[in-house]
Amino acid sequence: MAAATLKVLMILTSQATMGAGGAPTGAWYEEVATPYYVLQDAGVQVDIVSIKGGKAPIDPRSLKTAGQNPASVERFQNDPATLNKLNHTPAVSQASDKGYAAVFLPGGHGTMWDEADNPALTKLVSQAWRDGKVVASVCHGAAGLIGTTDSNGKPIVQGRRVNSFTNAEEKGATVPYLLETRLHELGAKYESGPNFQPYAVQDGKLITGQNPASSEKVARLILNEIKKTGTLAVH
């Protein structure tokens, strides 16, 4: 009898502008596509939800002319079934961590407006952590960790090694707060690598990556960790 397929819940921003009337934004495509295929190609089922549901916005700066994008983005763009997932997401308020081995938060500047302290997202991610699931983010996805707490009511990042898009990498962007600063304020053991270079941190079941270039590293850490908890389906 084949083992049950491991599942990961990917949660995307629904914020399409940099604040009210600001420049277009959304999720960063590479941070969605690269982890999606690393996990799917290993036999993991990846389900996609977004903060509000419906079509999840993609930051236009992260999508170039066909043939000029990272391989994962090109593949995603030419995968009708996967695009359908992106264009018809359930709202996070309709989701739960039940049945999932991990929850994963890709970035993109949109997260800075609609993920920090979002009640439905905070509830889901906090519950996943309390249930012993892997909680992971990359780049601005760490905004979704702000407000999440463990079973004692303490921030899940407190006292743990984490990273995110750095203050130096954020220089010049108009954002409501700085992620690196917020994580420090929550008591995290923040660490980072060189600007815009791949860097990821794992502290137990908490996995965080620094920037878009870190997407694959984060996905492989997620995969390695969830494989400890179950057997991938037989194909």
JSON list of C-alpha atoms in Angstrom, two decimals:
[
{"chain": "A", "resi": 1, "resn": "MET", "atom": "CA", "xyz": [0.00, 0.00, 0.00]},
{"chain": "A", "resi": 2, "resn": "ALA", "atom": "CA", "xyz": [1.39, 3.41, -0.98]},
{"chain": "A", "resi": 3, "resn": "ALA", "atom": "CA", "xyz": [2.12, 5.85, 1.80]},
{"chain": "A", "resi": 4, "resn": "ALA", "atom": "CA", "xyz": [0.13, 9.04, 2.07]},
{"chain": "A", "resi": 5, "resn": "THR", "atom": "CA", "xyz": [1.57, 11.96, 0.13]},
{"chain": "A", "resi": 6, "resn": "LEU", "atom": "CA", "xyz": [3.26, 14.64, 2.18]},
{"chain": "A", "resi": 7, "resn": "LYS", "atom": "CA", "xyz": [1.60, 18.02, 1.73]},
{"chain": "A", "resi": 8, "resn": "VAL", "atom": "CA", "xyz": [2.82, 21.61, 2.08]},
{"chain": "A", "resi": 9, "resn": "LEU", "atom": "CA", "xyz": [0.53, 24.63, 2.33]},
{"chain": "A", "resi": 10, "resn": "MET", "atom": "CA", "xyz": [1.89, 27.69, 0.49]},
{"chain": "A", "resi": 11, "resn": "ILE", "atom": "CA", "xyz": [0.38, 31.00, 1.63]},
{"chain": "A", "resi": 12, "resn": "LEU", "atom": "CA", "xyz": [0.61, 34.04, -0.63]},
{"chain": "A", "resi": 13, "resn": "THR", "atom": "CA", "xyz": [-0.05, 37.74, -0.20]},
{"chain": "A", "resi": 14, "resn": "SER", "atom": "CA", "xyz": [-3.16, 39.33, -1.70]},
{"chain": "A", "resi": 15, "resn": "GLN", "atom": "CA", "xyz": [-1.71, 42.85, -1.60]},
{"chain": "A", "resi": 16, "resn": "ALA", "atom": "CA", "xyz": [-1.28, 44.14, -5.14]},
{"chain": "A", "resi": 17, "resn": "THR", "atom": "CA", "xyz": [0.10, 47.63, -4.42]},
{"chain": "A", "resi": 18, "resn": "MET", "atom": "CA", "xyz": [2.78, 49.18, -2.24]},
{"chain": "A", "resi": 19, "resn": "GLY", "atom": "CA", "xyz": [0.24, 50.66, 0.16]},
{"chain": "A", "resi": 20, "resn": "ALA", "atom": "CA", "xyz": [-2.90, 52.48, -0.96]},
{"chain": "A", "resi": 21, "resn": "GLY", "atom": "CA", "xyz": [-2.41, 53.58, -4.55]},
{"chain": "A", "resi": 22, "resn": "GLY", "atom": "CA", "xyz": [1.26, 52.64, -4.58]},
{"chain": "A", "resi": 23, "resn": "ALA", "atom": "CA", "xyz": [3.35, 50.87, -7.20]},
{"chain": "A", "resi": 24, "resn": "PRO", "atom": "CA", "xyz": [2.24, 47.38, -8.27]},
{"chain": "A", "resi": 25, "resn": "THR", "atom": "CA", "xyz": [3.50, 44.51, -6.12]},
{"chain": "A", "resi": 26, "resn": "GLY", "atom": "CA", "xyz": [2.42, 41.05, -4.96]},
{"chain": "A", "resi": 27, "resn": "ALA", "atom": "CA", "xyz": [4.27, 37.79, -4.44]},
{"chain": "A", "resi": 28, "resn": "TRP", "atom": "CA", "xyz": [7.74, 37.43, -5.94]},
{"chain": "A", "resi": 29, "resn": "TYR", "atom": "CA", "xyz": [7.44, 34.83, -8.69]},
{"chain": "A", "resi": 30, "resn": "GLU", "atom": "CA", "xyz": [10.73, 33.00, -8.14]},
{"chain": "A", "resi": 31, "resn": "GLU", "atom": "CA", "xyz": [9.89, 32.55, -4.44]},
{"chain": "A", "resi": 32, "resn": "VAL", "atom": "CA", "xyz": [6.68, 30.82, -5.45]},
{"chain": "A", "resi": 33, "resn": "ALA", "atom": "CA", "xyz": [7.80, 28.82, -8.46]},
{"chain": "A", "resi": 34, "resn": "THR", "atom": "CA", "xyz": [11.18, 27.50, -7.34]},
{"chain": "A", "resi": 35, "resn": "PRO", "atom": "CA", "xyz": [9.98, 25.98, -4.04]},
{"chain": "A", "resi": 36, "resn": "TYR", "atom": "CA", "xyz": [6.81, 24.73, -5.73]},
{"chain": "A", "resi": 37, "resn": "TYR", "atom": "CA", "xyz": [8.73, 22.56, -8.18]},
{"chain": "A", "resi": 38, "resn": "VAL", "atom": "CA", "xyz": [11.47, 21.48, -5.76]},
{"chain": "A", "resi": 39, "resn": "LEU", "atom": "CA", "xyz": [8.72, 20.06, -3.56]},
{"chain": "A", "resi": 40, "resn": "GLN", "atom": "CA", "xyz": [6.41, 18.77, -6.29]},
{"chain": "A", "resi": 41, "resn": "ASP", "atom": "CA", "xyz": [9.22, 17.02, -8.14]},
{"chain": "A", "resi": 42, "resn": "ALA", "atom": "CA", "xyz": [10.06, 15.19, -4.89]},
{"chain": "A", "resi": 43, "resn": "GLY", "atom": "CA", "xyz": [6.49, 13.89, -4.65]},
{"chain": "A", "resi": 44, "resn": "VAL", "atom": "CA", "xyz": [5.13, 16.53, -2.28]},
{"chain": "A", "resi": 45, "resn": "GLN", "atom": "CA", "xyz": [1.66, 17.97, -2.89]},
{"chain": "A", "resi": 46, "resn": "VAL", "atom": "CA", "xyz": [1.73, 21.77, -2.76]},
{"chain": "A", "resi": 47, "resn": "ASP", "atom": "CA", "xyz": [-1.57, 23.58, -2.18]},
{"chain": "A", "resi": 48, "resn": "ILE", "atom": "CA", "xyz": [-1.79, 27.36, -2.59]},
{"chain": "A", "resi": 49, "resn": "VAL", "atom": "CA", "xyz": [-3.95, 29.78, -0.61]},
{"chain": "A", "resi": 50, "resn": "SER", "atom": "CA", "xyz": [-3.80, 33.55, -0.30]},
{"chain": "A", "resi": 51, "resn": "ILE", "atom": "CA", "xyz": [-4.78, 36.10, 2.31]},
{"chain": "A", "resi": 52, "resn": "LYS", "atom": "CA", "xyz": [-8.06, 37.10, 0.64]},
{"chain": "A", "resi": 53, "resn": "GLY", "atom": "CA", "xyz": [-8.52, 34.29, -1.86]},
{"chain": "A", "resi": 54, "resn": "GLY", "atom": "CA", "xyz": [-9.04, 34.58, -5.60]},
{"chain": "A", "resi": 55, "resn": "LYS", "atom": "CA", "xyz": [-6.22, 35.46, -7.99]},
{"chain": "A", "resi": 56, "resn": "ALA", "atom": "CA", "xyz": [-2.98, 35.96, -6.09]},
{"chain": "A", "resi": 57, "resn": "PRO", "atom": "CA", "xyz": [-1.08, 38.99, -7.43]},
{"chain": "A", "resi": 58, "resn": "ILE", "atom": "CA", "xyz": [2.45, 38.55, -8.74]},
{"chain": "A", "resi": 59, "resn": "ASP", "atom": "CA", "xyz": [4.91, 41.44, -8.55]},
{"chain": "A", "resi": 60, "resn": "PRO", "atom": "CA", "xyz": [5.37, 42.50, -12.19]},
{"chain": "A", "resi": 61, "resn": "ARG", "atom": "CA", "xyz": [9.05, 43.20, -11.49]},
{"chain": "A", "resi": 62, "resn": "SER", "atom": "CA", "xyz": [9.52, 39.47, -10.93]},
{"chain": "A", "resi": 63, "resn": "LEU", "atom": "CA", "xyz": [8.22, 38.43, -14.36]},
{"chain": "A", "resi": 64, "resn": "LYS", "atom": "CA", "xyz": [10.21, 39.24, -17.48]},
{"chain": "A", "resi": 65, "resn": "THR", "atom": "CA", "xyz": [9.67, 38.50, -21.16]},
{"chain": "A", "resi": 66, "resn": "ALA", "atom": "CA", "xyz": [9.30, 34.79, -21.93]},
{"chain": "A", "resi": 67, "resn": "GLY", "atom": "CA", "xyz": [12.68, 33.12, -22.07]},
{"chain": "A", "resi": 68, "resn": "GLN", "atom": "CA", "xyz": [14.34, 35.63, -19.70]},
{"chain": "A", "resi": 69, "resn": "ASN", "atom": "CA", "xyz": [13.00, 34.27, -16.40]},
{"chain": "A", "resi": 70, "resn": "PRO", "atom": "CA", "xyz": [14.42, 31.68, -14.00]},
{"chain": "A", "resi": 71, "resn": "ALA", "atom": "CA", "xyz": [13.67, 28.16, -15.26]},
{"chain": "A", "resi": 72, "resn": "SER", "atom": "CA", "xyz": [11.11, 27.57, -12.51]},
{"chain": "A", "resi": 73, "resn": "VAL", "atom": "CA", "xyz": [9.15, 30.70, -13.50]},
{"chain": "A", "resi": 74, "resn": "GLU", "atom": "CA", "xyz": [9.17, 29.72, -17.17]},
{"chain": "A", "resi": 75, "resn": "ARG", "atom": "CA", "xyz": [7.88, 26.29, -16.19]},
{"chain": "A", "resi": 76, "resn": "PHE", "atom": "CA", "xyz": [5.18, 27.77, -13.96]},
{"chain": "A", "resi": 77, "resn": "GLN", "atom": "CA", "xyz": [4.06, 30.13, -16.71]},
{"chain": "A", "resi": 78, "resn": "ASN", "atom": "CA", "xyz": [3.65, 27.18, -19.07]},
{"chain": "A", "resi": 79, "resn": "ASP", "atom": "CA", "xyz": [1.88, 24.90, -16.59]},
{"chain": "A", "resi": 80, "resn": "PRO", "atom": "CA", "xyz": [-1.91, 25.43, -16.92]},
{"chain": "A", "resi": 81, "resn": "ALA", "atom": "CA", "xyz": [-2.82, 23.31, -13.89]},
{"chain": "A", "resi": 82, "resn": "THR", "atom": "CA", "xyz": [-0.43, 25.21, -11.65]},
{"chain": "A", "resi": 83, "resn": "LEU", "atom": "CA", "xyz": [-1.45, 28.61, -13.00]},
{"chain": "A", "resi": 84, "resn": "ASN", "atom": "CA", "xyz": [-5.03, 27.64, -12.22]},
{"chain": "A", "resi": 85, "resn": "LYS", "atom": "CA", "xyz": [-4.02, 27.16, -8.59]},
{"chain": "A", "resi": 86, "resn": "LEU", "atom": "CA", "xyz": [-2.48, 30.62, -8.53]},
{"chain": "A", "resi": 87, "resn": "ASN", "atom": "CA", "xyz": [-5.50, 32.23, -10.16]},
{"chain": "A", "resi": 88, "resn": "HIS", "atom": "CA", "xyz": [-8.13, 30.54, -7.97]},
{"chain": "A", "resi": 89, "resn": "THR", "atom": "CA", "xyz": [-6.77, 30.43, -4.43]},
{"chain": "A", "resi": 90, "resn": "PRO", "atom": "CA", "xyz": [-8.92, 29.78, -1.35]},
{"chain": "A", "resi": 91, "resn": "ALA", "atom": "CA", "xyz": [-8.66, 32.43, 1.36]},
{"chain": "A", "resi": 92, "resn": "VAL", "atom": "CA", "xyz": [-6.36, 31.68, 4.28]},
{"chain": "A", "resi": 93, "resn": "SER", "atom": "CA", "xyz": [-9.37, 31.97, 6.60]},
{"chain": "A", "resi": 94, "resn": "GLN", "atom": "CA", "xyz": [-10.74, 28.82, 4.93]},
{"chain": "A", "resi": 95, "resn": "ALA", "atom": "CA", "xyz": [-7.52, 26.88, 5.43]},
{"chain": "A", "resi": 96, "resn": "SER", "atom": "CA", "xyz": [-6.04, 24.88, 8.28]},
{"chain": "A", "resi": 97, "resn": "ASP", "atom": "CA", "xyz": [-2.75, 23.15, 8.97]},
{"chain": "A", "resi": 98, "resn": "LYS", "atom": "CA", "xyz": [-4.54, 19.81, 9.31]},
{"chain": "A", "resi": 99, "resn": "GLY", "atom": "CA", "xyz": [-3.05, 17.25, 6.95]},
{"chain": "A", "resi": 100, "resn": "TYR", "atom": "CA", "xyz": [-0.02, 19.39, 6.11]},
{"chain": "A", "resi": 101, "resn": "ALA", "atom": "CA", "xyz": [3.57, 18.69, 7.08]},
{"chain": "A", "resi": 102, "resn": "ALA", "atom": "CA", "xyz": [4.59, 22.33, 6.62]},
{"chain": "A", "resi": 103, "resn": "VAL", "atom": "CA", "xyz": [3.30, 25.82, 5.97]},
{"chain": "A", "resi": 104, "resn": "PHE", "atom": "CA", "xyz": [5.42, 28.01, 3.73]},
{"chain": "A", "resi": 105, "resn": "LEU", "atom": "CA", "xyz": [5.33, 31.79, 3.25]},
{"chain": "A", "resi": 106, "resn": "PRO", "atom": "CA", "xyz": [6.93, 33.13, 0.06]},
{"chain": "A", "resi": 107, "resn": "GLY", "atom": "CA", "xyz": [7.74, 36.81, -0.07]},
{"chain": "A", "resi": 108, "resn": "GLY", "atom": "CA", "xyz": [7.17, 39.79, -2.28]},
{"chain": "A", "resi": 109, "resn": "HIS", "atom": "CA", "xyz": [6.58, 43.29, -0.94]},
{"chain": "A", "resi": 110, "resn": "GLY", "atom": "CA", "xyz": [2.84, 42.71, -0.70]},
{"chain": "A", "resi": 111, "resn": "THR", "atom": "CA", "xyz": [3.36, 40.65, 2.45]},
{"chain": "A", "resi": 112, "resn": "MET", "atom": "CA", "xyz": [4.54, 43.76, 4.29]},
{"chain": "A", "resi": 113, "resn": "TRP", "atom": "CA", "xyz": [1.00, 45.16, 4.19]},
{"chain": "A", "resi": 114, "resn": "ASP", "atom": "CA", "xyz": [-1.30, 42.17, 4.61]},
{"chain": "A", "resi": 115, "resn": "GLU", "atom": "CA", "xyz": [0.54, 39.44, 6.50]},
{"chain": "A", "resi": 116, "resn": "ALA", "atom": "CA", "xyz": [2.01, 40.95, 9.66]},
{"chain": "A", "resi": 117, "resn": "ASP", "atom": "CA", "xyz": [-0.49, 40.44, 12.49]},
{"chain": "A", "resi": 118, "resn": "ASN", "atom": "CA", "xyz": [-3.19, 39.25, 10.06]},
{"chain": "A", "resi": 119, "resn": "PRO", "atom": "CA", "xyz": [-5.63, 37.41, 12.39]},
{"chain": "A", "resi": 120, "resn": "ALA", "atom": "CA", "xyz": [-6.43, 34.45, 10.10]},
{"chain": "A", "resi": 121, "resn": "LEU", "atom": "CA", "xyz": [-2.82, 33.96, 9.03]},
{"chain": "A", "resi": 122, "resn": "THR", "atom": "CA", "xyz": [-1.48, 34.37, 12.55]},
{"chain": "A", "resi": 123, "resn": "LYS", "atom": "CA", "xyz": [-3.96, 31.80, 13.83]},
{"chain": "A", "resi": 124, "resn": "LEU", "atom": "CA", "xyz": [-3.07, 29.25, 11.17]},
{"chain": "A", "resi": 125, "resn": "VAL", "atom": "CA", "xyz": [0.70, 29.61, 11.43]},
{"chain": "A", "resi": 126, "resn": "SER", "atom": "CA", "xyz": [0.65, 29.64, 15.22]},
{"chain": "A", "resi": 127, "resn": "GLN", "atom": "CA", "xyz": [-1.46, 26.48, 15.22]},
{"chain": "A", "resi": 128, "resn": "ALA", "atom": "CA", "xyz": [0.87, 24.79, 12.76]},
{"chain": "A", "resi": 129, "resn": "TRP", "atom": "CA", "xyz": [3.81, 25.56, 15.02]},
{"chain": "A", "resi": 130, "resn": "ARG", "atom": "CA", "xyz": [1.99, 24.29, 18.10]},
{"chain": "A", "resi": 131, "resn": "ASP", "atom": "CA", "xyz": [1.10, 21.12, 16.20]},
{"chain": "A", "resi": 132, "resn": "GLY", "atom": "CA", "xyz": [4.76, 20.46, 15.48]},
{"chain": "A", "resi": 133, "resn": "LYS", "atom": "CA", "xyz": [4.65, 21.30, 11.79]},
{"chain": "A", "resi": 134, "resn": "VAL", "atom": "CA", "xyz": [7.46, 22.91, 9.82]},
{"chain": "A", "resi": 135, "resn": "VAL", "atom": "CA", "xyz": [7.00, 26.68, 9.49]},
{"chain": "A", "resi": 136, "resn": "ALA", "atom": "CA", "xyz": [9.03, 28.30, 6.74]},
{"chain": "A", "resi": 137, "resn": "SER", "atom": "CA", "xyz": [9.40, 31.62, 4.94]},
{"chain": "A", "resi": 138, "resn": "VAL", "atom": "CA", "xyz": [11.65, 33.28, 2.42]},
{"chain": "A", "resi": 139, "resn": "CYS", "atom": "CA", "xyz": [12.50, 36.96, 2.02]},
{"chain": "A", "resi": 140, "resn": "HIS", "atom": "CA", "xyz": [9.51, 39.20, 2.86]},
{"chain": "A", "resi": 141, "resn": "GLY", "atom": "CA", "xyz": [7.48, 36.10, 3.73]},
{"chain": "A", "resi": 142, "resn": "ALA", "atom": "CA", "xyz": [8.87, 36.48, 7.24]},
{"chain": "A", "resi": 143, "resn": "ALA", "atom": "CA", "xyz": [6.27, 39.23, 7.67]},
{"chain": "A", "resi": 144, "resn": "GLY", "atom": "CA", "xyz": [3.82, 36.38, 8.19]},
{"chain": "A", "resi": 145, "resn": "LEU", "atom": "CA", "xyz": [5.78, 35.27, 11.26]},
{"chain": "A", "resi": 146, "resn": "ILE", "atom": "CA", "xyz": [5.17, 38.56, 13.05]},
{"chain": "A", "resi": 147, "resn": "GLY", "atom": "CA", "xyz": [2.49, 37.98, 15.65]},
{"chain": "A", "resi": 148, "resn": "THR", "atom": "CA", "xyz": [2.69, 34.18, 15.56]},
{"chain": "A", "resi": 149, "resn": "THR", "atom": "CA", "xyz": [3.13, 32.56, 18.96]},
{"chain": "A", "resi": 150, "resn": "ASP", "atom": "CA", "xyz": [3.95, 29.23, 20.55]},
{"chain": "A", "resi": 151, "resn": "SER", "atom": "CA", "xyz": [1.84, 27.36, 23.10]},
{"chain": "A", "resi": 152, "resn": "ASN", "atom": "CA", "xyz": [3.17, 29.67, 25.84]},
{"chain": "A", "resi": 153, "resn": "GLY", "atom": "CA", "xyz": [2.12, 32.80, 23.98]},
{"chain": "A", "resi": 154, "resn": "LYS", "atom": "CA", "xyz": [5.69, 33.76, 23.09]},
{"chain": "A", "resi": 155, "resn": "PRO", "atom": "CA", "xyz": [6.73, 34.77, 19.55]},
{"chain": "A", "resi": 156, "resn": "ILE", "atom": "CA", "xyz": [7.84, 31.69, 17.65]},
{"chain": "A", "resi": 157, "resn": "VAL", "atom": "CA", "xyz": [10.93, 33.58, 16.48]},
{"chain": "A", "resi": 158, "resn": "GLN", "atom": "CA", "xyz": [12.00, 34.52, 20.03]},
{"chain": "A", "resi": 159, "resn": "GLY", "atom": "CA", "xyz": [15.37, 33.00, 20.84]},
{"chain": "A", "resi": 160, "resn": "ARG", "atom": "CA", "xyz": [15.56, 31.25, 17.47]},
{"chain": "A", "resi": 161, "resn": "ARG", "atom": "CA", "xyz": [17.91, 31.71, 14.53]},
{"chain": "A", "resi": 162, "resn": "VAL", "atom": "CA", "xyz": [16.05, 33.44, 11.70]},
{"chain": "A", "resi": 163, "resn": "ASN", "atom": "CA", "xyz": [16.58, 35.67, 8.72]},
{"chain": "A", "resi": 164, "resn": "SER", "atom": "CA", "xyz": [14.63, 37.61, 6.10]},
{"chain": "A", "resi": 165, "resn": "PHE", "atom": "CA", "xyz": [15.23, 40.33, 3.56]},
{"chain": "A", "resi": 166, "resn": "THR", "atom": "CA", "xyz": [17.79, 42.50, 5.32]},
{"chain": "A", "resi": 167, "resn": "ASN", "atom": "CA", "xyz": [17.61, 46.20, 6.11]},
{"chain": "A", "resi": 168, "resn": "ALA", "atom": "CA", "xyz": [20.51, 46.75, 3.72]},
{"chain": "A", "resi": 169, "resn": "GLU", "atom": "CA", "xyz": [18.74, 44.88, 0.91]},
{"chain": "A", "resi": 170, "resn": "GLU", "atom": "CA", "xyz": [15.56, 46.87, 1.60]},
{"chain": "A", "resi": 171, "resn": "LYS", "atom": "CA", "xyz": [17.36, 50.20, 1.14]},
{"chain": "A", "resi": 172, "resn": "GLY", "atom": "CA", "xyz": [15.40, 52.53, -1.11]},
{"chain": "A", "resi": 173, "resn": "ALA", "atom": "CA", "xyz": [12.05, 50.73, -0.88]},
{"chain": "A", "resi": 174, "resn": "THR", "atom": "CA", "xyz": [9.04, 52.42, 0.68]},
{"chain": "A", "resi": 175, "resn": "VAL", "atom": "CA", "xyz": [7.77, 49.91, 3.22]},
{"chain": "A", "resi": 176, "resn": "PRO", "atom": "CA", "xyz": [5.78, 50.31, 6.46]},
{"chain": "A", "resi": 177, "resn": "TYR", "atom": "CA", "xyz": [8.53, 48.74, 8.60]},
{"chain": "A", "resi": 178, "resn": "LEU", "atom": "CA", "xyz": [11.83, 46.88, 8.29]},
{"chain": "A", "resi": 179, "resn": "LEU", "atom": "CA", "xyz": [11.66, 43.12, 8.70]},
{"chain": "A", "resi": 180, "resn": "GLU", "atom": "CA", "xyz": [15.14, 42.71, 10.12]},
{"chain": "A", "resi": 181, "resn": "THR", "atom": "CA", "xyz": [14.36, 45.33, 12.76]},
{"chain": "A", "resi": 182, "resn": "ARG", "atom": "CA", "xyz": [11.00, 43.78, 13.64]},
{"chain": "A", "resi": 183, "resn": "LEU", "atom": "CA", "xyz": [12.52, 40.33, 14.06]},
{"chain": "A", "resi": 184, "resn": "HIS", "atom": "CA", "xyz": [15.20, 41.75, 16.35]},
{"chain": "A", "resi": 185, "resn": "GLU", "atom": "CA", "xyz": [12.47, 43.45, 18.39]},
{"chain": "A", "resi": 186, "resn": "LEU", "atom": "CA", "xyz": [10.70, 40.10, 18.78]},
{"chain": "A", "resi": 187, "resn": "GLY", "atom": "CA", "xyz": [13.83, 38.58, 20.30]},
{"chain": "A", "resi": 188, "resn": "ALA", "atom": "CA", "xyz": [14.99, 36.59, 17.29]},
{"chain": "A", "resi": 189, "resn": "LYS", "atom": "CA", "xyz": [18.62, 35.59, 16.81]},
{"chain": "A", "resi": 190, "resn": "TYR", "atom": "CA", "xyz": [18.84, 37.31, 13.45]},
{"chain": "A", "resi": 191, "resn": "GLU", "atom": "CA", "xyz": [21.62, 36.35, 11.07]},
{"chain": "A", "resi": 192, "resn": "SER", "atom": "CA", "xyz": [22.26, 36.99, 7.41]},
{"chain": "A", "resi": 193, "resn": "GLY", "atom": "CA", "xyz": [24.64, 36.44, 4.54]},
{"chain": "A", "resi": 194, "resn": "PRO", "atom": "CA", "xyz": [25.91, 38.78, 1.82]},
{"chain": "A", "resi": 195, "resn": "ASN", "atom": "CA", "xyz": [23.27, 40.97, 0.19]},
{"chain": "A", "resi": 196, "resn": "PHE", "atom": "CA", "xyz": [21.24, 39.23, -2.52]},
{"chain": "A", "resi": 197, "resn": "GLN", "atom": "CA", "xyz": [23.19, 35.97, -2.18]},
{"chain": "A", "resi": 198, "resn": "PRO", "atom": "CA", "xyz": [21.60, 32.61, -1.23]},
{"chain": "A", "resi": 199, "resn": "TYR", "atom": "CA", "xyz": [21.33, 32.19, 2.53]},
{"chain": "A", "resi": 200, "resn": "ALA", "atom": "CA", "xyz": [18.95, 30.13, 4.66]},
{"chain": "A", "resi": 201, "resn": "VAL", "atom": "CA", "xyz": [18.70, 29.29, 8.34]},
{"chain": "A", "resi": 202, "resn": "GLN", "atom": "CA", "xyz": [17.11, 26.34, 10.07]},
{"chain": "A", "resi": 203, "resn": "ASP", "atom": "CA", "xyz": [16.38, 26.28, 13.80]},
{"chain": "A", "resi": 204, "resn": "GLY", "atom": "CA", "xyz": [14.47, 23.09, 14.49]},
{"chain": "A", "resi": 205, "resn": "LYS", "atom": "CA", "xyz": [11.24, 23.26, 12.52]},
{"chain": "A", "resi": 206, "resn": "LEU", "atom": "CA", "xyz": [11.61, 26.98, 11.75]},
{"chain": "A", "resi": 207, "resn": "ILE", "atom": "CA", "xyz": [13.19, 27.60, 8.35]},
{"chain": "A", "resi": 208, "resn": "THR", "atom": "CA", "xyz": [13.84, 31.05, 6.91]},
{"chain": "A", "resi": 209, "resn": "GLY", "atom": "CA", "xyz": [15.56, 32.35, 3.78]},
{"chain": "A", "resi": 210, "resn": "GLN", "atom": "CA", "xyz": [16.98, 35.79, 3.07]},
{"chain": "A", "resi": 211, "resn": "ASN", "atom": "CA", "xyz": [15.99, 36.76, -0.47]},
{"chain": "A", "resi": 212, "resn": "PRO", "atom": "CA", "xyz": [14.72, 35.37, -3.79]},
{"chain": "A", "resi": 213, "resn": "ALA", "atom": "CA", "xyz": [18.06, 33.68, -4.45]},
{"chain": "A", "resi": 214, "resn": "SER", "atom": "CA", "xyz": [17.50, 31.68, -1.25]},
{"chain": "A", "resi": 215, "resn": "SER", "atom": "CA", "xyz": [14.26, 30.06, -2.44]},
{"chain": "A", "resi": 216, "resn": "GLU", "atom": "CA", "xyz": [15.77, 26.75, -3.48]},
{"chain": "A", "resi": 217, "resn": "LYS", "atom": "CA", "xyz": [17.79, 26.43, -0.27]},
{"chain": "A", "resi": 218, "resn": "VAL", "atom": "CA", "xyz": [14.65, 26.99, 1.80]},
{"chain": "A", "resi": 219, "resn": "ALA", "atom": "CA", "xyz": [12.67, 24.47, -0.25]},
{"chain": "A", "resi": 220, "resn": "ARG", "atom": "CA", "xyz": [15.33, 21.79, 0.16]},
{"chain": "A", "resi": 221, "resn": "LEU", "atom": "CA", "xyz": [15.50, 22.39, 3.91]},
{"chain": "A", "resi": 222, "resn": "ILE", "atom": "CA", "xyz": [11.70, 22.03, 4.07]},
{"chain": "A", "resi": 223, "resn": "LEU", "atom": "CA", "xyz": [11.88, 18.84, 2.05]},
{"chain": "A", "resi": 224, "resn": "ASN", "atom": "CA", "xyz": [14.62, 17.33, 4.22]},
{"chain": "A", "resi": 225, "resn": "GLU", "atom": "CA", "xyz": [12.73, 18.17, 7.39]},
{"chain": "A", "resi": 226, "resn": "ILE", "atom": "CA", "xyz": [9.31, 16.88, 6.36]},
{"chain": "A", "resi": 227, "resn": "LYS", "atom": "CA", "xyz": [10.81, 13.66, 5.03]},
{"chain": "A", "resi": 228, "resn": "LYS", "atom": "CA", "xyz": [11.78, 12.89, 8.64]},
{"chain": "A", "resi": 229, "resn": "THR", "atom": "CA", "xyz": [8.09, 12.86, 9.59]},
{"chain": "A", "resi": 230, "resn": "GLY", "atom": "CA", "xyz": [6.73, 10.59, 6.90]},
{"chain": "A", "resi": 231, "resn": "THR", "atom": "CA", "xyz": [7.36, 8.64, 3.73]},
{"chain": "A", "resi": 232, "resn": "LEU", "atom": "CA", "xyz": [6.74, 10.18, 0.34]},
{"chain": "A", "resi": 233, "resn": "ALA", "atom": "CA", "xyz": [4.10, 8.49, -1.76]},
{"chain": "A", "resi": 234, "resn": "VAL", "atom": "CA", "xyz": [5.19, 5.61, -3.98]},
{"chain": "A", "resi": 235, "resn": "HIS", "atom": "CA", "xyz": [4.96, 6.66, -7.63]}
]
